Coordinates of N, CA and C in Angstrom, one line a residue:
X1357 N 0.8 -1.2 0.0 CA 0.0 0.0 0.0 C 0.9 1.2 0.0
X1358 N 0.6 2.1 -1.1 CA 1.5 3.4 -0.7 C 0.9 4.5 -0.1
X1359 N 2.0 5.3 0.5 CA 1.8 6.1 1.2 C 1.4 7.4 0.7
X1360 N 0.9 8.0 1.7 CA 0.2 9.3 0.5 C 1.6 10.6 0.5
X1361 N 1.0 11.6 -0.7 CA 2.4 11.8 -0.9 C 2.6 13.1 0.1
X1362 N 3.4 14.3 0.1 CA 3.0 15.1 1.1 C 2.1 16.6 0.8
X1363 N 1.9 16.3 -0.5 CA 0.9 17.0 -0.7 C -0.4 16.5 -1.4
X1364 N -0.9 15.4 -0.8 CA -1.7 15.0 -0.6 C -2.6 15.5 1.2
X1365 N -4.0 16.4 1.3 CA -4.1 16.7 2.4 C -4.6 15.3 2.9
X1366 N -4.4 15.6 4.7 CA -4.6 14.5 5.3 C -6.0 14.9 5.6
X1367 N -6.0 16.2 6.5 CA -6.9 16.7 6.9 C -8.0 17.6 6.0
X1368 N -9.3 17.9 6.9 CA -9.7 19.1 6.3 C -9.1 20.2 6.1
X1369 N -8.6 20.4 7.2 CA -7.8 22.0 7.9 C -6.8 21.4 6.8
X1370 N -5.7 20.5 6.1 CA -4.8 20.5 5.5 C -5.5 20.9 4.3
X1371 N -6.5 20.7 4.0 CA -7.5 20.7 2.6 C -7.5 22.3 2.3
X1372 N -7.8 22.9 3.3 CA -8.1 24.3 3.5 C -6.6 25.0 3.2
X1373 N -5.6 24.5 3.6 CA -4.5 25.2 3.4 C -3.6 25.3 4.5
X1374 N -3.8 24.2 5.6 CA -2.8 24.3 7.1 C -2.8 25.4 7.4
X1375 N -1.8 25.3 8.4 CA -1.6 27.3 9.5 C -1.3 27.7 8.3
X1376 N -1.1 29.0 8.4 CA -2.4 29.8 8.9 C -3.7 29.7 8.4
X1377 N -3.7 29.4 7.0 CA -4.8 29.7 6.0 C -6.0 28.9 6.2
X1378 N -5.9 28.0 6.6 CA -7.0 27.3 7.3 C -7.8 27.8 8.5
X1379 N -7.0 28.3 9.6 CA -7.9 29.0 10.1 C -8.6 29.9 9.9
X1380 N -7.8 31.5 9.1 CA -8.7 32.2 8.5 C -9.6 31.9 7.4
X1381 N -9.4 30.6 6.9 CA -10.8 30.1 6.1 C -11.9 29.6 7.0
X1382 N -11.8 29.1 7.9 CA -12.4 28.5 8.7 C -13.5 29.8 8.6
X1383 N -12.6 30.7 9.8 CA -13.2 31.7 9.9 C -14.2 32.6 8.7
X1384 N -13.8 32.5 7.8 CA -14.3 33.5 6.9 C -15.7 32.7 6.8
X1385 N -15.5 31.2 6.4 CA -17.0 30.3 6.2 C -17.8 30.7 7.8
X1386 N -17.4 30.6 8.8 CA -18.4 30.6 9.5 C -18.9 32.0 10.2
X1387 N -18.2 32.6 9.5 CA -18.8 34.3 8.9 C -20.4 34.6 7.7
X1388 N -19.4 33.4 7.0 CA -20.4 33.7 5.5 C -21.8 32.6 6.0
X1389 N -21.6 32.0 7.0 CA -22.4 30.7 7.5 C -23.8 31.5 8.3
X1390 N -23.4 32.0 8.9 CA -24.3 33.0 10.0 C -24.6 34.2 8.9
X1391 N -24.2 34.9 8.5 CA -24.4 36.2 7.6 C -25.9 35.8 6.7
X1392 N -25.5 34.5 6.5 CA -26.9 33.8 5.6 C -27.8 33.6 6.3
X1393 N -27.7 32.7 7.5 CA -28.7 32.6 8.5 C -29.0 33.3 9.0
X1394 N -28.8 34.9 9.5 CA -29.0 36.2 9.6 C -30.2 36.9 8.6
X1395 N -29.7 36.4 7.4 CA -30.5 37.3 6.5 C -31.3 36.3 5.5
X1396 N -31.2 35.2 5.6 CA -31.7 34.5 4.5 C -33.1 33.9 4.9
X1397 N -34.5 34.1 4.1 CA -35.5 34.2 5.1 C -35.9 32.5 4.7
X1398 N -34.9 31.8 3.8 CA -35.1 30.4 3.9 C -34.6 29.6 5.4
X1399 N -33.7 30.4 6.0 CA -32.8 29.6 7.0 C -33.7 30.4 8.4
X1400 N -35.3 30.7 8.4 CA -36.1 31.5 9.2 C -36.3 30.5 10.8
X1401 N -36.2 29.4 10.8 CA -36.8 28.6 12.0 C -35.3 28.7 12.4
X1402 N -34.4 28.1 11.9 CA -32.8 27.9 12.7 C -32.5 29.2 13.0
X1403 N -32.4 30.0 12.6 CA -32.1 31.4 13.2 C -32.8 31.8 14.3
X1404 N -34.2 31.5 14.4 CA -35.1 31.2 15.9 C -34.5 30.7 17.1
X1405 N -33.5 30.1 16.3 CA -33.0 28.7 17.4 C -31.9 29.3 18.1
X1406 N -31.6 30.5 17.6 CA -30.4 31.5 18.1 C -30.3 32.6 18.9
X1407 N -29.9 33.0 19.9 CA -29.7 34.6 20.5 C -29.5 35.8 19.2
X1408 N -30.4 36.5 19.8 CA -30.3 37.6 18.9 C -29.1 38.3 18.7
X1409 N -28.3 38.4 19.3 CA -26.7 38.6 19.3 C -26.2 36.8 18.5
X1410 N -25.3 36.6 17.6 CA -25.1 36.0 17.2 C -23.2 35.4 17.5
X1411 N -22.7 36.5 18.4 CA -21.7 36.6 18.6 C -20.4 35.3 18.9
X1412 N -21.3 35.0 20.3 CA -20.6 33.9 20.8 C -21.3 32.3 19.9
X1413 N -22.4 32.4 19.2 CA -22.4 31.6 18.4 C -21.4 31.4 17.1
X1414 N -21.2 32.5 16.7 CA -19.8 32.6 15.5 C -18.6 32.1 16.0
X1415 N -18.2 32.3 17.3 CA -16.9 31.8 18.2 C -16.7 30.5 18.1
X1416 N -17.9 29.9 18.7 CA -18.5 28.5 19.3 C -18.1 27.5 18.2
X1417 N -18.3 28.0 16.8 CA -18.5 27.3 15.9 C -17.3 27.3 15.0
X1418 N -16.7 28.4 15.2 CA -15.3 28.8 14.7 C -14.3 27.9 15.8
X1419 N -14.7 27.7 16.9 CA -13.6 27.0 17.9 C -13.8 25.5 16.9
X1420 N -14.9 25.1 17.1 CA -15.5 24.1 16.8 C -14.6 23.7 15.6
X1421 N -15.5 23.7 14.3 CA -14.7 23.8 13.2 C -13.2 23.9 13.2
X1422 N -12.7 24.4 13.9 CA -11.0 24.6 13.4 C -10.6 22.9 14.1
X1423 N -10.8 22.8 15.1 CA -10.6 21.7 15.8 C -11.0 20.5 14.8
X1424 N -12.4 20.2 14.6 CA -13.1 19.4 14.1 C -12.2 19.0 12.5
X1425 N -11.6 20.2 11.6 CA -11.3 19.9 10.4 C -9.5 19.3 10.8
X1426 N -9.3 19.0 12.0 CA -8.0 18.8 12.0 C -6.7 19.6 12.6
X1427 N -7.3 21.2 12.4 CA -6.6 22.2 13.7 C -6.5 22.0 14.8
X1428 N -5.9 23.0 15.3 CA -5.9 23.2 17.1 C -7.2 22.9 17.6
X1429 N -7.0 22.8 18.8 CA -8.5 22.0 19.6 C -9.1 23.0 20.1
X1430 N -9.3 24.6 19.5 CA -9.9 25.3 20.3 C -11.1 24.9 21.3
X1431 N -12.2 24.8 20.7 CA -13.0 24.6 21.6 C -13.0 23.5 22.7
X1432 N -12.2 22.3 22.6 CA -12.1 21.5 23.5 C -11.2 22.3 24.6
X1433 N -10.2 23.1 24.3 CA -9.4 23.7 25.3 C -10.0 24.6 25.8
X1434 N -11.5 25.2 25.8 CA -11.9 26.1 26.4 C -13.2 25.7 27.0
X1435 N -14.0 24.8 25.7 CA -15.2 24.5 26.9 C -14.8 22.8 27.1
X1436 N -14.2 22.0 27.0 CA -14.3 20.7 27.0 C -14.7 19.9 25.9
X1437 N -15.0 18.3 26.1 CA -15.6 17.8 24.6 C -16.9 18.3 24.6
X1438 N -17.2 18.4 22.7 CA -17.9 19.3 22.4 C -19.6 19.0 22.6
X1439 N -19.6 17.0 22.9 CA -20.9 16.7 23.2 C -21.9 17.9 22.0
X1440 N -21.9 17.1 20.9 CA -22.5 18.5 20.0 C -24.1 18.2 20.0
X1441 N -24.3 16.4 20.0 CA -25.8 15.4 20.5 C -26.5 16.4 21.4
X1442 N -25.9 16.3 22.9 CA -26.3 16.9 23.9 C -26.7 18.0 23.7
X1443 N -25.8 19.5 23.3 CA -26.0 20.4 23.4 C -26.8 21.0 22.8
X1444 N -27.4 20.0 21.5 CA -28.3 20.4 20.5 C -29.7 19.7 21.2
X1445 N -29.7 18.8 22.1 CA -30.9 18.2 22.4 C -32.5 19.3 22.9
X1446 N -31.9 20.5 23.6 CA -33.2 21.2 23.6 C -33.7 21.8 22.7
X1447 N -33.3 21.9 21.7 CA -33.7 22.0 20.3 C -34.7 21.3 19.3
X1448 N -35.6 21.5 18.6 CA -36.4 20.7 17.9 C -35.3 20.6 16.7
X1449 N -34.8 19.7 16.1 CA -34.5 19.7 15.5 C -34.5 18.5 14.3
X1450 N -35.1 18.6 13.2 CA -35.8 17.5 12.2 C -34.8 18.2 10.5
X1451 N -35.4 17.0 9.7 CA -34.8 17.4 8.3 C -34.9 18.9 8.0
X1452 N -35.7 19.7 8.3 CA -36.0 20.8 8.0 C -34.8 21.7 9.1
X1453 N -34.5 21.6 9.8 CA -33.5 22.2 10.4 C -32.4 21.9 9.9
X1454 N -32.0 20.8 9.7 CA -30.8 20.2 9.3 C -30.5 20.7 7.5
X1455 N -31.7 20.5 6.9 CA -31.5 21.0 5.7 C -31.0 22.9 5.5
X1456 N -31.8 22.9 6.5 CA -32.0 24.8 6.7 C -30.2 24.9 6.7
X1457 N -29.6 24.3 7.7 CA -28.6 24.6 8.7 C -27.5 23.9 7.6
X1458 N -27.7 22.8 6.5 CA -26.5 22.7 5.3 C -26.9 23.6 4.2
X1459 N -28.3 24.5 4.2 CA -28.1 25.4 2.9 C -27.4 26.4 3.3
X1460 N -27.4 26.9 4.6 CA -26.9 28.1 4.9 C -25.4 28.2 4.7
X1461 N -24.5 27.3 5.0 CA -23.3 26.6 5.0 C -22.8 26.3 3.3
X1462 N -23.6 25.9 2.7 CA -23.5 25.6 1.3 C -23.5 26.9 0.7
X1463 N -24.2 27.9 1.0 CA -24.7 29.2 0.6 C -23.4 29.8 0.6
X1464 N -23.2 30.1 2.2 CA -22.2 30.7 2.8 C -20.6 30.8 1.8
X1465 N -20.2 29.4 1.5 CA -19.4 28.7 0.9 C -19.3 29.2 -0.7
X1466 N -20.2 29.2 -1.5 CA -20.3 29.8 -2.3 C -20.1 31.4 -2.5
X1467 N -20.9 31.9 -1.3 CA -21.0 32.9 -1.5 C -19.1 33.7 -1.5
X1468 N -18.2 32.9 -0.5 CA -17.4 33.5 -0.3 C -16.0 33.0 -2.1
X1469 N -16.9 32.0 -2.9 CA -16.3 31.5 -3.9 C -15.5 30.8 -4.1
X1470 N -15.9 29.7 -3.1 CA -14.5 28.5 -3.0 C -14.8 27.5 -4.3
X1471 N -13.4 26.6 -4.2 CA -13.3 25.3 -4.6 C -14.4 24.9 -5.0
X1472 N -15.2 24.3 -5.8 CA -15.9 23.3 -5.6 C -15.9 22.2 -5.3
X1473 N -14.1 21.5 -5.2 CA -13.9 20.5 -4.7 C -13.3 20.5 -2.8
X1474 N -13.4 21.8 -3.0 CA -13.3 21.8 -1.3 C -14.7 21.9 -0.6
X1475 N -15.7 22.9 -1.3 CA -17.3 22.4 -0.8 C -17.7 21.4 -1.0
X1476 N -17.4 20.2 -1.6 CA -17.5 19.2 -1.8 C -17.1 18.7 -0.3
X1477 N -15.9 18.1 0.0 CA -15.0 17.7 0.7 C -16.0 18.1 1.6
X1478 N -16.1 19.2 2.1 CA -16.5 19.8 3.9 C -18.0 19.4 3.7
X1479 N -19.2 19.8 2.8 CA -20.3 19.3 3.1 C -20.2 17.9 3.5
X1480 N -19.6 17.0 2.3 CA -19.3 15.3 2.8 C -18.9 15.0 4.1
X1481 N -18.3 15.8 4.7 CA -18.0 15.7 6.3 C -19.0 15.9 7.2
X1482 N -19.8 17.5 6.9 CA -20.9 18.3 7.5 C -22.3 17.1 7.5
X1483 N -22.4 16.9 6.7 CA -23.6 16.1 6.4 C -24.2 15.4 7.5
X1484 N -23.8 14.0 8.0 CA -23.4 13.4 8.5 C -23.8 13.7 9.9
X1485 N -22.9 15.1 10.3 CA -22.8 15.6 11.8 C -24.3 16.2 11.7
X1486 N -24.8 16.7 10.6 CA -26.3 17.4 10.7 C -27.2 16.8 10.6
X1487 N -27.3 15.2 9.7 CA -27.8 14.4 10.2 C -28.2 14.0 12.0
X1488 N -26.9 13.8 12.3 CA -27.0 12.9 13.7 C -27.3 14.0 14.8
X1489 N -27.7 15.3 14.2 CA -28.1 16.3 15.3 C -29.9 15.9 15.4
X1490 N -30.8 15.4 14.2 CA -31.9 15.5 14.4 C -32.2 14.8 15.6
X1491 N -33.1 15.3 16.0 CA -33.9 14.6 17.2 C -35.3 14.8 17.1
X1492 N -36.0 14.8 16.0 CA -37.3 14.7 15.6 C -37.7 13.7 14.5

């Protein structure tokens, strides 16, 4: 079996472009992620599901994400494991949420004019996690 080569990414975050450029991509999508869900009147119930300050939800998700694609562990170094099941559990959350919460992301992503083989890549990851949040 051969080995992959070194430019071959391992990770997401390597997908994205390692330090630095991975994080500030990170960041930029989960900028362009909420900017949608903010304004987009398709993404109207998930945005319900949010404080009207949107702030420490951009953090939360930015910690998240950097960690999750293969970066530093922000969010585990600051709040613990992320338990994402749990913390979503008071939440109604069904296809309709879940779909709401990958268009906005998909949106987001475009909007900022990536790859299409890196929006590829991250939804195929995303999916999955948005899936296993329903609890309806």
């Amino acid at each position: 079996m051969s080995q992959p080569s070194a430019s071959t990414p391992q990770t997401l975050y390597d997908l994205l472009g390692g330090e630095p450029e991975a994080t500030h991509k990170i960041r930029e999508i989960v900028e362009a992620f909420y900017d949608v869900m903010d304004s987009d009147e398709k993404a109207k119930t998930i945005r319900l599901m949010h404080p009207e300050d949107l702030t420490s939800s951009r953090e939360k998700l930015f910690m998240f994400l950097t960690g999750w694609t293969g970066g530093p562990q922000l969010y585990t170094e600051r709040y613990g494991h992320p338990f994402l099941r749990r913390r979503h559990l008071p939440f109604k959350i069904g296809e309709e949420e879940r779909d709401q919460w990958i268009y906005c992301m998909t949106k987001g992503m475009l909007n900022l004019k990536m790859e299409e083989a890196k929006i590829k890549a991250l939804l195929n990851a995303l999916y999955p996690i948005a899936d296993f949040m329903r609890n309806q």
